[in-house]
Short mmCIF file of C-alpha atoms in Angstrom, two decimals:
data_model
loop_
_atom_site.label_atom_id
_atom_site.label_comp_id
_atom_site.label_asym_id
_atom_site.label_seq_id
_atom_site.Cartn_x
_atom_site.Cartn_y
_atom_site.Cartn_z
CA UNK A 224 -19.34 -29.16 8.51
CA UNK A 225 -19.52 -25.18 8.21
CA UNK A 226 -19.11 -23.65 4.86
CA UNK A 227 -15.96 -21.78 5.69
CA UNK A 228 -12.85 -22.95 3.49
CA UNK A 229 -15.01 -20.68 0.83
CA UNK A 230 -15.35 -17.67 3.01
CA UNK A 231 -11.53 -17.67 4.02
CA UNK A 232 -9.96 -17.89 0.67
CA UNK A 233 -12.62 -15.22 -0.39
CA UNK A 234 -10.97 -13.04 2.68
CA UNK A 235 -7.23 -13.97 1.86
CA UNK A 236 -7.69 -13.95 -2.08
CA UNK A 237 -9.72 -10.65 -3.39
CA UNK A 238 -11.54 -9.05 0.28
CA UNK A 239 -7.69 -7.20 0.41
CA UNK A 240 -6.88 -6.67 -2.99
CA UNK A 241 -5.83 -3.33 -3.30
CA UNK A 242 -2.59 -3.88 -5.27
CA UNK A 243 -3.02 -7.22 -6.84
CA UNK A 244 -6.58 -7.89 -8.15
CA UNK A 245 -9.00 -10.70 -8.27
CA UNK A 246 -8.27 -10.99 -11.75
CA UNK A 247 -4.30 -11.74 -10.91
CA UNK A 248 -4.73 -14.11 -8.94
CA UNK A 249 -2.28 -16.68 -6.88
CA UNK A 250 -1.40 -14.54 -4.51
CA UNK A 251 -2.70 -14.59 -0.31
CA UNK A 252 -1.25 -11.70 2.01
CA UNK A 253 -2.61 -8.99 -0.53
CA UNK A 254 -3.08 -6.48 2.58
CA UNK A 255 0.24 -5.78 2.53
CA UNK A 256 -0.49 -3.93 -1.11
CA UNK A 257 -2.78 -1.78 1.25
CA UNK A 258 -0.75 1.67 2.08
CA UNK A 259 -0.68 2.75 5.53
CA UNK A 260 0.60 6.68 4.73
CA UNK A 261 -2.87 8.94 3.65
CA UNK A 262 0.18 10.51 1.78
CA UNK A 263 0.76 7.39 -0.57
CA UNK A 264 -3.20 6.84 -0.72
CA UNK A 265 -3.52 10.17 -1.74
CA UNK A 266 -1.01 9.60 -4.68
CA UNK A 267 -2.59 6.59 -6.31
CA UNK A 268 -2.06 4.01 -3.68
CA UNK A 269 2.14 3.88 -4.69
CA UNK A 270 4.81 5.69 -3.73
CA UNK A 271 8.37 5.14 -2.53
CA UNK A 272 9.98 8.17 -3.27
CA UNK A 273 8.38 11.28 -1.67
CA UNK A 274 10.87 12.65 1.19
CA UNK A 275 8.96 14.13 4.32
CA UNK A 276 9.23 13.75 7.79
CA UNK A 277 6.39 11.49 7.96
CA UNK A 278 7.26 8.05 9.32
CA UNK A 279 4.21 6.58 7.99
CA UNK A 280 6.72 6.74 4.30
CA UNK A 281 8.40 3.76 5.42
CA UNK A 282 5.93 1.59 5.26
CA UNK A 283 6.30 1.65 1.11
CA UNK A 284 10.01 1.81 0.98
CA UNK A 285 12.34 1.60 4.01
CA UNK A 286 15.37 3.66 2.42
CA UNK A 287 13.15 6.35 3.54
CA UNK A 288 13.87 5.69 6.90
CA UNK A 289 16.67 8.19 8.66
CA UNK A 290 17.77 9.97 11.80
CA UNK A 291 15.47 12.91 11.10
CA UNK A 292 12.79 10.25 11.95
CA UNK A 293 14.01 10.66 16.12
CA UNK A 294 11.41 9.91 18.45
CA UNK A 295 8.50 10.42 15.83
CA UNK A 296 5.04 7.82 16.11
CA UNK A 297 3.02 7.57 13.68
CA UNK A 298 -0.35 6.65 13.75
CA UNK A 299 -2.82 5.51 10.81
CA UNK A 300 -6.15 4.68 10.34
CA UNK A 301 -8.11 3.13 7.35
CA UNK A 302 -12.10 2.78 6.22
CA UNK A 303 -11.82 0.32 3.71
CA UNK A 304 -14.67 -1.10 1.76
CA UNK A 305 -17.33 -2.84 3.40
CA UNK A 306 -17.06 -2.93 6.77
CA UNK A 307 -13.18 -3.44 7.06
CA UNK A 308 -11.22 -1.12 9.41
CA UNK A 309 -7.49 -1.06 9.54
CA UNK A 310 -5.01 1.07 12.18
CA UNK A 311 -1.62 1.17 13.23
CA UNK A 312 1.33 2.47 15.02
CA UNK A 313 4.59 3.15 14.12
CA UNK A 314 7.90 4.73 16.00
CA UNK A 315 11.03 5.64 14.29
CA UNK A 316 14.81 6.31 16.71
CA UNK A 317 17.90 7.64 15.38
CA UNK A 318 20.82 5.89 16.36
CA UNK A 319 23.74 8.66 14.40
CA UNK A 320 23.87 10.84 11.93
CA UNK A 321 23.27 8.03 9.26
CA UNK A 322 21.37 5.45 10.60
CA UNK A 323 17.80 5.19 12.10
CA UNK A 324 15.72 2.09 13.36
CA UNK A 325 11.68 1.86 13.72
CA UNK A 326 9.24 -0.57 15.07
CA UNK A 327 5.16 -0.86 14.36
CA UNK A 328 2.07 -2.57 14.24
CA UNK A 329 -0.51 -2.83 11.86
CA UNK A 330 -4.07 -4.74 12.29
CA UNK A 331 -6.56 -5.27 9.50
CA UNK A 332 -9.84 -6.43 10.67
CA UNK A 333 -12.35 -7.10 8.47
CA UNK A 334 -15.60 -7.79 10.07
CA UNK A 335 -17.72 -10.43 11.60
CA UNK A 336 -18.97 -12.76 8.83
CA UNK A 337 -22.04 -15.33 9.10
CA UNK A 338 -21.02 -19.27 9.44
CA UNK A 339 -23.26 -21.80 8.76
CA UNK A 340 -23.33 -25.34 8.01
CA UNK A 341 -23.78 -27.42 4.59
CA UNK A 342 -27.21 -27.62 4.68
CA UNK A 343 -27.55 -23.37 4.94
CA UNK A 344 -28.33 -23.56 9.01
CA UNK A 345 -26.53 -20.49 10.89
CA UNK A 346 -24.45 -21.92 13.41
CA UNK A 347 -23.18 -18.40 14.58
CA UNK A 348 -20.68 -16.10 13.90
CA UNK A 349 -17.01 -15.64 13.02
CA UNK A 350 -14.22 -12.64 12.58
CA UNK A 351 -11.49 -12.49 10.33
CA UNK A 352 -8.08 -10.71 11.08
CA UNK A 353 -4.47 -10.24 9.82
CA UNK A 354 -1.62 -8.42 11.99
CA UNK A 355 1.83 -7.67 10.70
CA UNK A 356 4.68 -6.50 12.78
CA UNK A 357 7.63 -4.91 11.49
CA UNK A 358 10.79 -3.83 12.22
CA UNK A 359 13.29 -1.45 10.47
CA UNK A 360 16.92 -0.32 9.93
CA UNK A 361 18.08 2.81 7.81
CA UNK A 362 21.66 3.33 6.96
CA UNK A 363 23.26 6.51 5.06
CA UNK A 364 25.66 4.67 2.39
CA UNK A 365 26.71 8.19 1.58
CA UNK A 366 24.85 11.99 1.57
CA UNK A 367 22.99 11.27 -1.29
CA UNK A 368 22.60 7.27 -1.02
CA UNK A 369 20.42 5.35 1.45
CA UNK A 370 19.50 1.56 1.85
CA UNK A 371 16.83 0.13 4.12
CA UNK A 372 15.56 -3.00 5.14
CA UNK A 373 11.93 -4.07 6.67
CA UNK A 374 11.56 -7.05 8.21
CA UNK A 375 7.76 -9.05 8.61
CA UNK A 376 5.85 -11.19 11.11
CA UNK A 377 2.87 -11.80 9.96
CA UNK A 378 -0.09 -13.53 11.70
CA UNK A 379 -3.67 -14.50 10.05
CA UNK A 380 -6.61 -15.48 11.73
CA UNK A 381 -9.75 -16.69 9.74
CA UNK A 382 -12.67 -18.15 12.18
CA UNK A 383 -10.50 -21.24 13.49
CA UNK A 384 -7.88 -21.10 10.53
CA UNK A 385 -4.31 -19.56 11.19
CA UNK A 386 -1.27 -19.41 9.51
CA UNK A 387 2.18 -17.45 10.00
CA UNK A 388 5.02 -15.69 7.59
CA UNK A 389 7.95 -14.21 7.63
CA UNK A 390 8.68 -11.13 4.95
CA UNK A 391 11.62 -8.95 4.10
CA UNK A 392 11.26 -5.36 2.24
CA UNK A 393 14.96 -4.43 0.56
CA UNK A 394 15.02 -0.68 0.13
CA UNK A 395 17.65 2.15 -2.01
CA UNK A 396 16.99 5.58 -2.03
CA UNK A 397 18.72 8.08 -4.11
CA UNK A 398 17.92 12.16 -3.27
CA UNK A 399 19.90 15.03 -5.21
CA UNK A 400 18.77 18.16 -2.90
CA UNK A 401 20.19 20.70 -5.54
CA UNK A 402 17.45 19.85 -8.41
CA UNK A 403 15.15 17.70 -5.83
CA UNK A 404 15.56 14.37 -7.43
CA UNK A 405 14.47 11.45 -5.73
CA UNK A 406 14.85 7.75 -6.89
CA UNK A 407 14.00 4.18 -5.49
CA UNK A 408 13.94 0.70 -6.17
CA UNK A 409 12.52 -1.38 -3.65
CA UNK A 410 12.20 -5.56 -3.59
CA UNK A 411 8.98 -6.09 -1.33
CA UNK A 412 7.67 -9.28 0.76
CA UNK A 413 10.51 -11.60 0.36
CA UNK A 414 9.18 -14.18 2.05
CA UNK A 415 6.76 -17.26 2.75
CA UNK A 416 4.92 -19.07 5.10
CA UNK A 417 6.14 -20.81 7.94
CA UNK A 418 2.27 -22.07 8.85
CA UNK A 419 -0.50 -23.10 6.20
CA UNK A 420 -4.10 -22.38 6.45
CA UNK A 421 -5.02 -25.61 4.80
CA UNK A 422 -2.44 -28.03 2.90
CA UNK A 423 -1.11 -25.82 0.61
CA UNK A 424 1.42 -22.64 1.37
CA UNK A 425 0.03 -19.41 -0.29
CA UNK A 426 2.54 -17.10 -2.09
CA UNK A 427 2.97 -13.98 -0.66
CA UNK A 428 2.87 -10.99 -3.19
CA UNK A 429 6.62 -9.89 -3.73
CA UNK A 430 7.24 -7.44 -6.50
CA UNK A 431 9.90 -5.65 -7.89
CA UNK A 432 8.97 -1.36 -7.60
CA UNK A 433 11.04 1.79 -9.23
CA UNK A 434 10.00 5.34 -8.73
CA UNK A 435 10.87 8.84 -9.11
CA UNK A 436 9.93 12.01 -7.84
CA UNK A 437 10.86 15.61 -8.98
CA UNK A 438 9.93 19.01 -8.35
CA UNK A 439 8.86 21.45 -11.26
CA UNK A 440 11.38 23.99 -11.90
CA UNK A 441 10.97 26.98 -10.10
CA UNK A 442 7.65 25.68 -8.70
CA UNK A 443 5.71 24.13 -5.55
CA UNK A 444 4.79 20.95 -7.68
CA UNK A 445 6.19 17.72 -7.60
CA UNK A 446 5.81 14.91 -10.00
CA UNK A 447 6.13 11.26 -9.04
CA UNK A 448 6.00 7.98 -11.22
CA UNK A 449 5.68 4.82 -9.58
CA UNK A 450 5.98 1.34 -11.74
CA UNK A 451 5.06 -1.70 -9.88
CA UNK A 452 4.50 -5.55 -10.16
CA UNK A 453 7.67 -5.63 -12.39
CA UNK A 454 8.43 -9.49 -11.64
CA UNK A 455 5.74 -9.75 -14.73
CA UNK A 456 5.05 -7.82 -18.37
CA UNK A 457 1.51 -8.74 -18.50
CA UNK A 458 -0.91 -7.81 -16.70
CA UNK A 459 -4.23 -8.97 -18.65
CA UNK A 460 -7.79 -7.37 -16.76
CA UNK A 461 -11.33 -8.21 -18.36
CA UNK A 462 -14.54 -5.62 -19.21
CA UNK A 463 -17.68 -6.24 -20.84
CA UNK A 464 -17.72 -5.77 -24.28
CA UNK A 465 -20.58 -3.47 -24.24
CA UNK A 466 -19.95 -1.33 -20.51
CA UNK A 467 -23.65 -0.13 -20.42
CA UNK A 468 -24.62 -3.55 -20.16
CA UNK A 469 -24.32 -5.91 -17.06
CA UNK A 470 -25.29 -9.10 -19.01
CA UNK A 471 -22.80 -8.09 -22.22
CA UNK A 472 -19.97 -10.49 -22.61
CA UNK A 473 -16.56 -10.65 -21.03
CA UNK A 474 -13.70 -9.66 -23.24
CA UNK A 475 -9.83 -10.04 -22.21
CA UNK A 476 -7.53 -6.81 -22.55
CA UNK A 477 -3.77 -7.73 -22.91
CA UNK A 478 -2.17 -5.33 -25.32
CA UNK A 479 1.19 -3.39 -25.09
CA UNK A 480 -0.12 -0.37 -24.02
CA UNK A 481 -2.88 -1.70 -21.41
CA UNK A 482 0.00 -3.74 -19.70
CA UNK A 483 2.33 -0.75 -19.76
CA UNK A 484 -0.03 1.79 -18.49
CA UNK A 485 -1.42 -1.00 -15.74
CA UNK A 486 2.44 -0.75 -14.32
CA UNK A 487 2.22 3.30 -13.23
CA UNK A 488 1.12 4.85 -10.65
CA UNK A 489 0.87 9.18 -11.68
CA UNK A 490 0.78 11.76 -8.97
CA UNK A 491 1.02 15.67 -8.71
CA UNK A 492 1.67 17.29 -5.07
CA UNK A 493 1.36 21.06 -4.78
CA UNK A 494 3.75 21.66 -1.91
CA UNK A 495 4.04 25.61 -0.97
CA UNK A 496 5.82 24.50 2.14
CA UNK A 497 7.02 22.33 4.43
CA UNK A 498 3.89 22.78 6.50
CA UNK A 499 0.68 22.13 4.02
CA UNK A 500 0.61 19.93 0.69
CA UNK A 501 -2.24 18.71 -1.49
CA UNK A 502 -1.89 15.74 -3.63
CA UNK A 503 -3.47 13.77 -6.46
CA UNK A 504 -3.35 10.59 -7.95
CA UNK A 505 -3.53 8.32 -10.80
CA UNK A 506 -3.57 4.16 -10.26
CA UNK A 507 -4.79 3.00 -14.02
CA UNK A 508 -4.29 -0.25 -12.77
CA UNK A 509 -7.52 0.01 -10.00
CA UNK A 510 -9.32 2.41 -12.67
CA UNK A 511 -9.08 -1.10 -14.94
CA UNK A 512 -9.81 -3.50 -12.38
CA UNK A 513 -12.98 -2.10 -11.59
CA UNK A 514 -14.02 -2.40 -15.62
CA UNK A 515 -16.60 -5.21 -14.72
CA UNK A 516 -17.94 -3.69 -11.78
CA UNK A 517 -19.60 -0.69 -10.76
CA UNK A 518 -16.97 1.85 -11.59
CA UNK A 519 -17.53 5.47 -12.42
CA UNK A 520 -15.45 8.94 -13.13
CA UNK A 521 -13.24 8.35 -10.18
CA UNK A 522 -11.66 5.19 -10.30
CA UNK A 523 -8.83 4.74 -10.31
CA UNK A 524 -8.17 8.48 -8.91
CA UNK A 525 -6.96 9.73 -4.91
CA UNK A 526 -6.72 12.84 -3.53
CA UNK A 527 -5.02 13.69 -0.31
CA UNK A 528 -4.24 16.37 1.97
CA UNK A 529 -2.12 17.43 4.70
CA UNK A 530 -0.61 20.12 7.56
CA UNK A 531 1.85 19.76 10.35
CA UNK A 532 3.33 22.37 12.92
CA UNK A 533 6.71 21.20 13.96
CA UNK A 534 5.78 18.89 16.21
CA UNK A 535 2.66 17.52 14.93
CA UNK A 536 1.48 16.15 11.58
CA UNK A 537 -2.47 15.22 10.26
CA UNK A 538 -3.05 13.93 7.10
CA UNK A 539 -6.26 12.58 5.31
CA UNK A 540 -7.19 10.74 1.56
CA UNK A 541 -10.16 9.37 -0.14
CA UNK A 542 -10.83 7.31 -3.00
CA UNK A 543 -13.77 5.64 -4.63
CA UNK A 544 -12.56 2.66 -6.76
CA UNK A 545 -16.33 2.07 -7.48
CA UNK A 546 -19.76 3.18 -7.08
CA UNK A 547 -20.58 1.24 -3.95
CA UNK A 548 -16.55 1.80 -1.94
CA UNK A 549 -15.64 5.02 -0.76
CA UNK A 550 -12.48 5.27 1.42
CA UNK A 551 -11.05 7.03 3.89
CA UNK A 552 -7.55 7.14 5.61
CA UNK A 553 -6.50 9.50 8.08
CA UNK A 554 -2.69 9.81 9.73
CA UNK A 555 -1.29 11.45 12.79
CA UNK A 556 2.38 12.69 13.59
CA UNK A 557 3.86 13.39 16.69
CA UNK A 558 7.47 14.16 17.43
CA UNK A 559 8.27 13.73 21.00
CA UNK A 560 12.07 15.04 20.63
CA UNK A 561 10.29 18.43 19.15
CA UNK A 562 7.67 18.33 22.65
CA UNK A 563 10.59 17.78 25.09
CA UNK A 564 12.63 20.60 23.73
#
């Protein structure tokens, strides 16, 4: 019998566990914490409120979603630790003046892993694999008011295991052009699974997400706050009790202000124009995480970068939530009604 039930709930459980960590637990499906916008990844990793025409946005919050989205694909890519690699497509239409649909495809492979039997023998080799498929609607409730919705398919493959769920993303977007406000709540991955892996059904990671977004007064920088996991106050991590020491024991954090600073995402964009922006980000909740492993200076913070003409966009981000991960995402924009004009 192959020692693989281990490996797989190592993949589902903590190999993808960009927004809920090992140390949550009880969650499968955590790749969908995993942004697919360089923008977002550049901002902490969280981010439903930033209005661009990038159609990659949608992905975190599907209020974001509208006509000015017409014929646009986006394309992402993702280096994520170890020797995972993640890409997709997406493609936004406008239907009127206040209402928008978009498609897309998103594959996160992460690597061929060993298999081998109980008594240690290699019997060969496996891959591991999750796809989601989503589709989207966008409608204007009024000029200053717009609700989204996202819905899932999403298909795992672990060496011979599979298993299949459905998800739903509930979006509301509120954007005051005069003093550029923006505001969002967003309920993500309503769902559950319609196939098991083994004989029980994982949870898929829903959460509850506000955030706001505002430029500076008489400035080119905007300020964004993102809470998330708000379906739960605490939000207890672990670090050694002596950090310059491996071997020093574990010792639980849970106070007020850890579990309140663990919900917020922080990020400043310097934004001259429509054209070029720069952005950096705070996620205390990944800086945290990474308190009992190799983490250094820059955990926990993202910087990202972009340009577009107006028919094409490029954007890029990198992050290092320890010593031994460095990642990379990079994102392309094309709008075909802008080519065929």
């Amino acid at each position: 019998m192959k020692i693989r039930n281990l490996i797989i709930t190592l993949i589902a459980g903590t190999a993808c566990n960009f927004g809920i960590s090992a140390q949550d637990g009880g969650n499968a499906y955590n790749f969908l914490n995993i942004p697919v916008s360089s923008r977002v990844y550049g901002l902490g990793g969280h981010n439903i409120t930033v209005i661009d025409d990038d159609i990659n946005l949608i992905e975190q919050n599907p209020a974001l979603l509208g006509p000015e989205f017409d014929k646009q694909i986006g394309i992402n890519y993702m280096h994520y630790i170890g020797g995972s690699n993640f890409m997709g497509v997406r493609y936004g239409n406008g239907i009127s003046d206040h209402n928008a649909w978009a498609i897309g495809i998103q594959y996160y492979g992460y690597g061929d892993f060993t298999a081998a039997d109980i008594d240690g023998t290699i019997t060969g080799s496996f891959s591991a694999s999750d796809i989601a498929f989503s589709a989207s609607y966008s409608h204007d409730i009024n000029d200053r008011l717009r609700g989204g919705i996202t819905v899932k398919a999403l298909s795992s493959k672990y060496e011979d295991y599979s298993a299949f769920a459905l998800c739903t993303d509930l979006g509301l977007n509120y954007y005051n052009p005069d003093n550029e406000i923006s505001m969002s709540v967003v309920l993500k991955n309503l769902g559950g699974q319609l196939t098991k892996f083994n004989e029980e059904y994982d949870r898929l990671p829903w959460d509850i997400q506000l955030g706001y977004s505002q430029f500076l007064k008489n400035t080119s920088i905007r300020i964004s706050i993102t809470a998330t996991n708000l379906t739960k106050w605490e939000l207890p991590y672990y670090t050694r009790e002596d950090q310059s020491s491996t071997s020093s024991p574990l010792v639980e954090k849970n106070s007020f202000s850890s579990n309140f600073f663990r919900h917020l995402t922080f990020a400043a964009e310097y934004v001259p124009s429509d054209k070029f922006y720069v952005g950096l980000g705070y996620n205390h909740k990944t800086r945290t995480d990474m308190s009992t492993y190799s983490r250094n200076f820059l955990s926990g913070f993202s910087i990202g970068a972009g340009i577009k003409t107006s028919s094409i966009g490029v954007g890029i981000a990198l992050s290092q939530p320890h010593t031994g991960a460095t990642t990379f995402m990079a994102n392309f924009t094309m709008s075909l009604a802008s080519l065929l004009r």
